[in-house]
Coordinates of C-alpha atoms in Angstrom, one line a residue:
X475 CA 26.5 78.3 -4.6
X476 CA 28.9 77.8 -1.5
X477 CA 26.0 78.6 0.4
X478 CA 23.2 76.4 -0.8
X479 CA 26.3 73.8 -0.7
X480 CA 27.3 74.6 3.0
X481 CA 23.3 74.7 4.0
X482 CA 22.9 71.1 2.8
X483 CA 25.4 69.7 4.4
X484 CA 24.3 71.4 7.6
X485 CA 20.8 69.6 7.3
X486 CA 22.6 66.6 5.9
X487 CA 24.6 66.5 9.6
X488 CA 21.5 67.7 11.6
X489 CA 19.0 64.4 10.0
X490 CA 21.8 62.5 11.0
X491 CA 22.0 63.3 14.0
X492 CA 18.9 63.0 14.5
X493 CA 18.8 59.4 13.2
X494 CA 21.2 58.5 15.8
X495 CA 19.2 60.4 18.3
X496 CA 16.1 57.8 17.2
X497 CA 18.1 54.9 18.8
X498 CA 17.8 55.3 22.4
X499 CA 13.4 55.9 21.3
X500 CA 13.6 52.0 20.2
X501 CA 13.7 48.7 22.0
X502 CA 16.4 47.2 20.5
X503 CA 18.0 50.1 19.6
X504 CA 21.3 50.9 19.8
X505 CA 22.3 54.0 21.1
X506 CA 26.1 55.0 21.8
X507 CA 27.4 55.1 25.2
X508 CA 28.0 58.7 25.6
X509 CA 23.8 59.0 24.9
X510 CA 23.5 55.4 27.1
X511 CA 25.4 56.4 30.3
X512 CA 23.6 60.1 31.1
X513 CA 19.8 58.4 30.6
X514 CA 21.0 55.3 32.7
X515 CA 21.8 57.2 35.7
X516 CA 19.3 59.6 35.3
X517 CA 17.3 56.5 36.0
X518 CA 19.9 55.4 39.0
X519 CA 19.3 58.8 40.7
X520 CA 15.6 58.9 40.1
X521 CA 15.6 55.1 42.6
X522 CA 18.6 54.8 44.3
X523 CA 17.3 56.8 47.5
X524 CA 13.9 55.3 47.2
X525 CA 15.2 51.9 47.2
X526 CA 17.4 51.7 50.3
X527 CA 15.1 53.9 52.8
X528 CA 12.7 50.7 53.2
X529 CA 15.6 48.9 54.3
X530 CA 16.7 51.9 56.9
X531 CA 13.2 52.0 58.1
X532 CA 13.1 49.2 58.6
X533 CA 16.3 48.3 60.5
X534 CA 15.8 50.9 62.8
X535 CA 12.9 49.6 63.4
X536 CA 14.2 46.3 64.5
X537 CA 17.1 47.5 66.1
X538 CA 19.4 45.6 64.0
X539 CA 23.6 46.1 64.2
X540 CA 25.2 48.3 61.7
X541 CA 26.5 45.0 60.3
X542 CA 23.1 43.3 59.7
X543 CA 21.8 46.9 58.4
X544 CA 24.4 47.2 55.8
X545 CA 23.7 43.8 54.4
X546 CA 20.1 44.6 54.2
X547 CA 20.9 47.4 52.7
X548 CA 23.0 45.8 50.0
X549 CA 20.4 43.1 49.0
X550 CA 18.2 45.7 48.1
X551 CA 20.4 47.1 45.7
X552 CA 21.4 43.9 44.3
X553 CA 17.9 42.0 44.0
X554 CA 16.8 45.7 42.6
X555 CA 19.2 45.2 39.6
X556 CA 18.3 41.7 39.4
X557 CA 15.2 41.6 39.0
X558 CA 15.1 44.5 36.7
X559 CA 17.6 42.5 34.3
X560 CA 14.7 40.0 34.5
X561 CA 12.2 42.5 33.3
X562 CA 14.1 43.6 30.5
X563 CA 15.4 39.9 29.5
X564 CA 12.3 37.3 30.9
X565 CA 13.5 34.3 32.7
X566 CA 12.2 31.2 30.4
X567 CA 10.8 33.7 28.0
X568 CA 8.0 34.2 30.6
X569 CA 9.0 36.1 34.3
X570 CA 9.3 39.1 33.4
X571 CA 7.3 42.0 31.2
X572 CA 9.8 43.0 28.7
X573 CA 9.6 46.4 29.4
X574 CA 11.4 49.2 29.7
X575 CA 11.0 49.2 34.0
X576 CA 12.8 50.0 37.0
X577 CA 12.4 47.5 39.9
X578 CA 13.4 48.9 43.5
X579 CA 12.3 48.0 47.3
X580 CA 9.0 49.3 47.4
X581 CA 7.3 51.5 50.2
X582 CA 4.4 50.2 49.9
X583 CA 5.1 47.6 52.3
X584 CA 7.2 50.0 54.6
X585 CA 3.9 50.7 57.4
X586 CA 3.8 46.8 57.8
X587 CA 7.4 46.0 58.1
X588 CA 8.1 48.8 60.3
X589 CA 5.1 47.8 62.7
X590 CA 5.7 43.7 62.6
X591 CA 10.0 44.4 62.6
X592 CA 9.0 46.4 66.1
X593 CA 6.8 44.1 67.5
X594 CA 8.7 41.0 66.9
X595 CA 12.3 42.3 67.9
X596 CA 10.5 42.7 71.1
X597 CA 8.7 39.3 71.4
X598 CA 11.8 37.5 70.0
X599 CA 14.4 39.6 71.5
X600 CA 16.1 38.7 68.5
X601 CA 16.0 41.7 65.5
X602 CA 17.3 39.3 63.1
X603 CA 14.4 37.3 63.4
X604 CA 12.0 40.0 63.9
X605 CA 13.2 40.5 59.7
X606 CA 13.0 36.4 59.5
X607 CA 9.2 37.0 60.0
X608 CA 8.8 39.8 57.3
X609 CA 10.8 37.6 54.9
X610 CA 8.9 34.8 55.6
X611 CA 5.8 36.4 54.4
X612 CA 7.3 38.3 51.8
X613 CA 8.0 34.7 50.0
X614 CA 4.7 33.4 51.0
X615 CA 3.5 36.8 49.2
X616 CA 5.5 36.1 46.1
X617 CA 3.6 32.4 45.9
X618 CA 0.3 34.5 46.0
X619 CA 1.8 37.1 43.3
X620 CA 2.8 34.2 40.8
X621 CA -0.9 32.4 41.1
X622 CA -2.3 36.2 40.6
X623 CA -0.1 36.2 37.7
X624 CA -1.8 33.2 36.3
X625 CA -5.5 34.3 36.6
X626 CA -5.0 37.3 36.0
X627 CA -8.0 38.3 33.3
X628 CA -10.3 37.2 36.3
X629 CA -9.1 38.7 39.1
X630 CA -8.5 42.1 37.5
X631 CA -12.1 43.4 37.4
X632 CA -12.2 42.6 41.6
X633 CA -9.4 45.7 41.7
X634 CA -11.1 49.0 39.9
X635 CA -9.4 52.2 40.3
X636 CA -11.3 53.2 43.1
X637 CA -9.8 50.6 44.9
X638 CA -6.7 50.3 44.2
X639 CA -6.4 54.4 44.6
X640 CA -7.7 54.2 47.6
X641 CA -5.0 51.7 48.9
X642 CA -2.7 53.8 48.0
X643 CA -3.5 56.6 49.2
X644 CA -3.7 55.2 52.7
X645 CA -0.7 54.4 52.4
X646 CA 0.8 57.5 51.8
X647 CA -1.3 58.9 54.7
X648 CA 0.2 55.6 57.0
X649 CA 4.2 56.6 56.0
X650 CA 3.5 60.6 57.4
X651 CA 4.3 59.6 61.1
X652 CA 7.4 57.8 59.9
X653 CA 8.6 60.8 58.2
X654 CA 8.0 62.9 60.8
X655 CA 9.4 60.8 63.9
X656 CA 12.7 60.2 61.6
X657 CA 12.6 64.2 61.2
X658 CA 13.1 63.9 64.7
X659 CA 15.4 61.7 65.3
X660 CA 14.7 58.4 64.8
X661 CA 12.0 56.0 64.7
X662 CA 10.4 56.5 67.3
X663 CA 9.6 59.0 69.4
X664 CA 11.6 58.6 72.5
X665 CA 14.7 59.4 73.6
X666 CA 16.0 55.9 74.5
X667 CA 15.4 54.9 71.1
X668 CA 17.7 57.2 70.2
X669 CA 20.7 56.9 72.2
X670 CA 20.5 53.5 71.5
X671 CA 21.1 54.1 67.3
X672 CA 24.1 55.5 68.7
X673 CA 22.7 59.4 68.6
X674 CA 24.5 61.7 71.0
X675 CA 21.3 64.2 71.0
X676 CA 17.7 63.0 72.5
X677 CA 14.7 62.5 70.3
X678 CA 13.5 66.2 69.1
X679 CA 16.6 67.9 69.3
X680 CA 16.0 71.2 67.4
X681 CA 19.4 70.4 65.5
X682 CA 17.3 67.5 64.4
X683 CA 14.5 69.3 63.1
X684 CA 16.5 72.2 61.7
X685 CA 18.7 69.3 59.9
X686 CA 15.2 67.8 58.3
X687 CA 13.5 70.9 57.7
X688 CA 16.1 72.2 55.7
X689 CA 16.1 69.1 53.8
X690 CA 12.4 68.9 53.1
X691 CA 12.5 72.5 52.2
X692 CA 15.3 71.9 49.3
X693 CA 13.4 68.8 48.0
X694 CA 10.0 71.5 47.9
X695 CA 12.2 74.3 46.2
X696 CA 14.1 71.6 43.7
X697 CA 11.0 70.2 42.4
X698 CA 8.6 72.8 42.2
X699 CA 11.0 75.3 40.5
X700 CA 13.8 73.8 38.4
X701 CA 14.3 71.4 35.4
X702 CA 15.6 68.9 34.4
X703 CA 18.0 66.6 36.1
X704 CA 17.6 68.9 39.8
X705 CA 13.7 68.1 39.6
X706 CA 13.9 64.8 38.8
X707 CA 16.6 63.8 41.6
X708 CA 15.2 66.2 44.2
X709 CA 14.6 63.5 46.6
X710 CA 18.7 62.4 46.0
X711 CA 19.9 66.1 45.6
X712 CA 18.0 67.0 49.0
X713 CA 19.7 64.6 50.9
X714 CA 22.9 65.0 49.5
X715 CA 22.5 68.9 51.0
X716 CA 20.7 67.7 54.1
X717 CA 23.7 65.0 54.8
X718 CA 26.1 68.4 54.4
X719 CA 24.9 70.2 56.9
X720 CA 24.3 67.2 59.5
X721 CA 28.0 66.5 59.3
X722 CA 29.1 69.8 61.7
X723 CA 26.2 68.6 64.2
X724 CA 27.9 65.5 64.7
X725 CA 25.1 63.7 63.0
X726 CA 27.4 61.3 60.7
X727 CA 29.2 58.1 61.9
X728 CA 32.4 57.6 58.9
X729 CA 33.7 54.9 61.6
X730 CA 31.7 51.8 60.5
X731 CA 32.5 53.1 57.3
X732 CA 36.3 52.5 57.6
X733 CA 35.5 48.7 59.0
X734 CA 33.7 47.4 56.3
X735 CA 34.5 45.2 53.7
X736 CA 35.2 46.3 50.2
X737 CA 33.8 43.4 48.0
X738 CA 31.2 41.0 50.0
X739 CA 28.0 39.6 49.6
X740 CA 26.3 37.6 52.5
X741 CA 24.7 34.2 52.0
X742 CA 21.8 33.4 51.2
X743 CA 19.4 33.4 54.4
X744 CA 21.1 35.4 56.4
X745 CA 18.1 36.5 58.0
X746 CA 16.2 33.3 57.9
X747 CA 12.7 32.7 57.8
X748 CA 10.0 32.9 59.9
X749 CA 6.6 31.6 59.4
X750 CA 3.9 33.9 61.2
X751 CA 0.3 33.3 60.1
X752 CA -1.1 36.9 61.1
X753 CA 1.7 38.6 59.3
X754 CA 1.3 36.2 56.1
X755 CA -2.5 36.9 56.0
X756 CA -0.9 40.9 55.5
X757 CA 1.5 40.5 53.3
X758 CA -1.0 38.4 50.9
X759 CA -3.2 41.4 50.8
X760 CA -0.3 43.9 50.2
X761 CA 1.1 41.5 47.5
X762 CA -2.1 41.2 45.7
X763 CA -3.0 45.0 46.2
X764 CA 0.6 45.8 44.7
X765 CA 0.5 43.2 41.7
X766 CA -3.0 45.5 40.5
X767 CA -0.4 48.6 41.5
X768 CA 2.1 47.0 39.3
X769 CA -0.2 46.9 36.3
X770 CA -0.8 50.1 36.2
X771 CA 2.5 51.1 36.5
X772 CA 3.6 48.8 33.4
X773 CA 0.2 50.4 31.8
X774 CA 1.5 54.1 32.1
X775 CA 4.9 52.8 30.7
X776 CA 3.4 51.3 27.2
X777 CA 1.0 54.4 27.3
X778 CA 3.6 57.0 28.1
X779 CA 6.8 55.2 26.2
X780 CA 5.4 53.2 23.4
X781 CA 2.0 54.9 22.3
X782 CA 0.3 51.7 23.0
X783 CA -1.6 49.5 25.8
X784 CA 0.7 46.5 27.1
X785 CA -0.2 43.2 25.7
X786 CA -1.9 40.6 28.1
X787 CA 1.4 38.6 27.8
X788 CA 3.3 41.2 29.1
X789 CA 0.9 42.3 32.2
X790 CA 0.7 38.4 33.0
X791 CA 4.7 37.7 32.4
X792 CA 6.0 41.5 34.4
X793 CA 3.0 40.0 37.2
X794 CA 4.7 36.6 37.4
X795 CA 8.2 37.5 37.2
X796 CA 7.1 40.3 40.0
X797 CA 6.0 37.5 42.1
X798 CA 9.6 34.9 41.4
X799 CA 12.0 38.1 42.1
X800 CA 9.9 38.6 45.4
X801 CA 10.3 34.5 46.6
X802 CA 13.7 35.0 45.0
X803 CA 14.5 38.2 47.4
X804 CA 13.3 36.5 50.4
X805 CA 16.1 33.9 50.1
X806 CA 18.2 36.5 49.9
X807 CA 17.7 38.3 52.4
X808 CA 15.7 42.0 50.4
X809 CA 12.6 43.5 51.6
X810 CA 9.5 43.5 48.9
X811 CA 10.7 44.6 45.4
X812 CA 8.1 46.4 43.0
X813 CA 8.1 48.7 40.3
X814 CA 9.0 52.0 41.0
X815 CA 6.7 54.9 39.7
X816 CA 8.9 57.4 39.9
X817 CA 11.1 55.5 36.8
X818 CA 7.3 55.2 34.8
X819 CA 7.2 58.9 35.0
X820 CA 11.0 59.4 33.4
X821 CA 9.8 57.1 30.5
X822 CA 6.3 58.6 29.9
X823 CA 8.2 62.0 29.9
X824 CA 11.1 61.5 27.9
X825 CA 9.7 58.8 25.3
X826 CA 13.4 57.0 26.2
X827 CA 13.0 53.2 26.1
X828 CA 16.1 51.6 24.2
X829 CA 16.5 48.5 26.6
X830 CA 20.4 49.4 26.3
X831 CA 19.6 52.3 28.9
X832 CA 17.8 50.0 30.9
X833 CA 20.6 47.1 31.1
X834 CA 23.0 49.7 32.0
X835 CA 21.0 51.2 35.4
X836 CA 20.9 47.8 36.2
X837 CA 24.3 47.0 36.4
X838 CA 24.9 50.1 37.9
X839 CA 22.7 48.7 40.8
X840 CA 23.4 46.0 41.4
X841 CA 27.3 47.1 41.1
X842 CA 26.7 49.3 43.8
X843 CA 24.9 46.8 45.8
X844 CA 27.9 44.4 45.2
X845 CA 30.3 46.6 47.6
X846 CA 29.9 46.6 51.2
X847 CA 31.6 49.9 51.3
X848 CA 29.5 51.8 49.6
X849 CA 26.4 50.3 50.9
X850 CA 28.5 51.0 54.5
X851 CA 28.8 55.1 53.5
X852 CA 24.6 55.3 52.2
X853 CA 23.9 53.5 56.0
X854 CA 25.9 57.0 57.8
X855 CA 22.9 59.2 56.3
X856 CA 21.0 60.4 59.6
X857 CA 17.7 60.0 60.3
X858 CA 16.7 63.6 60.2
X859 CA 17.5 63.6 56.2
X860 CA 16.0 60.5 55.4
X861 CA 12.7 61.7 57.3
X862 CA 12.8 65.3 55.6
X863 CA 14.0 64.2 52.2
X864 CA 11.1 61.0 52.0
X865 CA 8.3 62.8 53.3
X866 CA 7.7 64.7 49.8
X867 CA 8.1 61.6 48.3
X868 CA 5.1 60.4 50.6
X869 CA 3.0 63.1 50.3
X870 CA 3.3 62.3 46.1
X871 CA 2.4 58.9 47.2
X872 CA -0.7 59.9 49.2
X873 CA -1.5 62.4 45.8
X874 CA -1.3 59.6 43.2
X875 CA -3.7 57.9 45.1
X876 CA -6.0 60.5 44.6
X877 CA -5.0 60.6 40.7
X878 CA -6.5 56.6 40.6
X879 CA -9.6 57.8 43.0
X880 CA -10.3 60.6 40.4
X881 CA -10.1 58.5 37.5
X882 CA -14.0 57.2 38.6
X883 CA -16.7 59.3 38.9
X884 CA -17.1 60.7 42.5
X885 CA -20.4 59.1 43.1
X886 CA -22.3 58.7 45.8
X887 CA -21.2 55.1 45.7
X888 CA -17.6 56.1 45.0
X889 CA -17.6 58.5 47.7
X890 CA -18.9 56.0 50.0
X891 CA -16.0 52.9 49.0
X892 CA -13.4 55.6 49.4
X893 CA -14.4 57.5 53.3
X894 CA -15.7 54.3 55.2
X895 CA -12.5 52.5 54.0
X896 CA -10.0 55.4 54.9
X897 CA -11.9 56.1 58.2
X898 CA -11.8 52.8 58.8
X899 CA -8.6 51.9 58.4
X900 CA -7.0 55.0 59.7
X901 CA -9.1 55.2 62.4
X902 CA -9.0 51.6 63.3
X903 CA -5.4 51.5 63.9
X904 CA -4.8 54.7 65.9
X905 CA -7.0 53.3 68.3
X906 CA -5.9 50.0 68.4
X907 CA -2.4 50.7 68.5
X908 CA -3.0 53.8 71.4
X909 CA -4.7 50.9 73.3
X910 CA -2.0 48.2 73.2
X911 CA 0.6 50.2 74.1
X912 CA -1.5 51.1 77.0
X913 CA -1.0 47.6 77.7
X914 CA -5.3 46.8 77.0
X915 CA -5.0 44.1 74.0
X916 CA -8.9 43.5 73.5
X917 CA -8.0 41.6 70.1
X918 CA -5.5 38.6 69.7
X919 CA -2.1 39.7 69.2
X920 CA -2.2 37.4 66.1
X921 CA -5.5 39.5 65.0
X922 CA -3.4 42.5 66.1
X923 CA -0.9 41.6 63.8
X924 CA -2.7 41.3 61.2
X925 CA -5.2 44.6 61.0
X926 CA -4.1 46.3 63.8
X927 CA -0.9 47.5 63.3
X928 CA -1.1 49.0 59.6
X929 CA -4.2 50.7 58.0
X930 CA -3.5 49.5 54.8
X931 CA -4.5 46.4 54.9
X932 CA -7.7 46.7 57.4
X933 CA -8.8 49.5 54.0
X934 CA -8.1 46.8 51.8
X935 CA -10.4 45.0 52.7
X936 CA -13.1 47.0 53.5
X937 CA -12.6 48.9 49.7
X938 CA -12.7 45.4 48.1
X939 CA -16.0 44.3 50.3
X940 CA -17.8 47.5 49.9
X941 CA -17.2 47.4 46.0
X942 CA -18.6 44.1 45.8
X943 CA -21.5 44.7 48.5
X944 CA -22.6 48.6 46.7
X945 CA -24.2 48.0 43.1
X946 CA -22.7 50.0 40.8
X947 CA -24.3 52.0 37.7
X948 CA -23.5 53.5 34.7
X949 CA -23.0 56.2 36.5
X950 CA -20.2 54.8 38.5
X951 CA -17.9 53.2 36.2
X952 CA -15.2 55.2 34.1
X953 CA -16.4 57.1 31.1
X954 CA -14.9 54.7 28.4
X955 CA -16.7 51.6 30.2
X956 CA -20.0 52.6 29.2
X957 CA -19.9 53.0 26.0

């Protein structure tokens, strides 16, 4: 009798538990804080290294001050949790998906930046302007991304998955020589470049490489053979190890550390903005080419999370409030902000989507964005790690890609959209950037500029005309569209 009277009780205590348990699988549920915190950081983790590389990258690129890359670095953080408080709560009931999304600086825009930040800290002599120009068409982007928003049952059927896959799996391919040069060193692959990031060892030191390889090697090991938490951070665990073992090569700078303020935020246009036509013209494509990116991502998240496909008022509200956080982070001085993949994965894995989770890793962000100091001690991570910890996260990039190129039928036709616009692009730009640095500019620099200096967008463009231009048949199209 004691038995059967202890045994109920036991399943009365495990159902509820596991009603409490069904809180944090709602949207407006209401999960306790001890379930709340854990799954909000796990989210943290998952971004947090992913969203501040663009802003390295990209400051080395330009050669900006340790003060200016700081700030950079904090704006990401803080229009990141911005702008994913306006995913979760809409601005106007409209700008913004209300979903359960992560917003971060995206790379997707990192092979652009990087080349037009170089180019135009040279032409300007000014690195602060040379991030003027990438703002500048980042908010003339974000104009382009809100009108998207607004057609967006029309435009749509211009981006199939064969297009959009292979876009992005150039751009995994166009990030590999970043990795690597950073593995080296720096960003570029020279030793006055170097010294002049304040590095006491020239460009290919083998401390450098040993310092990235062991990195790359412990983000390989942690997500191809543990659980959990390890495999989900491996990109933040690996550089946490890698930054360890830099430290006795002299690698870490603690000094600008020490100077920097401990509660700051700059003003708004710090950077300025700069209004090139050639670099516009590639950010439009990028931000069009992203906003079909972004659908899918908020497509695997109502998939994955809620057993559903997303509504068209939430593809057309998470489209235009991607395109108001972006005009929104120009003014404020943050590279492009998208949604980050890696986040869509956690949901579609763990079914977690109480909005409560989601609110928190926001605030976390943008917390962490809201202290120079901080941001000041994630700016001392060497080059070496970021190179060896981002290039897995690269390669994933370059694999996805594949994942939306698959999703068709590898047709003739297919086959044909996906090689001529790789090889173009890819090929395209090696050449054209070997010959201007030769000092032989056969194109306009402002033609340069614009298709010359990344293959992403020069393979935009020639996936989107060849799709058009090649009829395409039953055979073509994906399996449920011709039914």
């Amino acid at each position: 009798m004691d038995n059967t009277k202890e045994n109920k009780q036991g399943l009365f205590e495990k159902k509820t538990i596991h009603q409490e348990n069904r809180e944090i699988f709602k949207w407006e549920g209401k999960p306790t804080f001890s379930q709340t915190f854990p799954l909000a950081m796990q989210h943290v983790v998952a971004m947090v290294a992913g969203c501040i590389t663009p802003a390295l990258v990209i400051s080395g690129a330009a050669g900006l001050t340790e003060a200016d890359r700081v700030i950079l670095i904090q704006m990401s953080l803080i229009v990141s949790g911005i702008s994913t408080l306006m995913m979760l709560f809409p601005l106007f009931g409209k700008l913004g998906a209300r979903l359960p999304v992560i917003m971060g600086a995206s790379f997707a825009y990192v092979p652009t930046m990087s080349a037009v930040a170089a180019l135009y800290s040279g032409t300007l002599n000014d690195p602060r302007q040379a991030i003027g120009v990438i703002l500048g068409a980042q908010l003339v982007g974000g104009v382009c991304a809100v009108l998207l928003g607004m057609t967006i049952k029309v435009i749509k059927r211009f981006f199939p998955s064969i297009v959009t896959g292979t876009v992005v799996f150039v751009i995994g391919l166009s990030l590999y020589p970043i990795a690597l040069r950073y593995i080296g060193g720096a960003g570029s692959v020279t030793a006055e470049v170097a010294m002049a990031n304040g590095q006491t060892m020239p460009w290919g030191s083998w401390q450098f490489w040993l310092v990235g390889g062991i990195t790359l090697a412990t983000a390989f090991v942690l997500n191809n053979f543990t659980k959990g938490i390890t495999k989900l951070s491996s990109v933040l665990f690996a550089m946490i190890i890698g930054y360890l073992i830099s430290i006795p090569f002299g690698m870490v700078d603690f000094s600008k550390v020490a100077s920097a303020d401990w509660l700051k935020v700059a003003s708004p246009l710090h950077f300025g903005l700069r209004f090139e036509p050639a670099v516009i013209i590639s950010f439009v494509i990028l931000f069009i080419v992203n906003s079909i990116q972004a659908i899918g991502d908020l497509t695997s998240t109502t998939v994955g999370g809620m057993d559903r496909e997303p509504t068209t008022s939430e593809l057309q509200g998470g489209i235009l409030g991607y395109g108001v956080m972006n005009i929104m982070g120009a003014l404020l001085g943050a590279p492009p902000t998208a949604t980050f993949s890696q986040n869509v994965g956690i949901v579609a894995t763990n079914k977690v989507i109480a909005r409560r989770v989601f609110t928190t890793a926001a605030v976390v962000i943008l917390i962490a964005g809201l202290f120079p100091k901080l941001s000041a001690i994630l700016t001392t991570v060497p080059y070496p790690v970021i190179g060896g910890a981002t290039l897995s996260v690269f390669s994933m990039i370059t694999m996805n890609g594949l994942k939306l190129i698959a999703k068709q039928p590898l047709t003739f036709r297919n086959l044909t959209i996906v090689g001529m616009s790789v090889a173009i692009g890819m090929g395209f730009t090696a050449v054209c950037t070997e010959a201007w640095n030769a000092g032989m500019h056969f194109i306009p620099q402002e033609l340069y500029t614009a298709i010359g200096t990344s293959p992403v967008v020069l393979a935009t463009i020639v996936a989107i005309v060849l799709n058009l231009l090649l009829k395409e048949t039953a055979a073509d199209r994906l399996p449920e569209d011709t039914k």
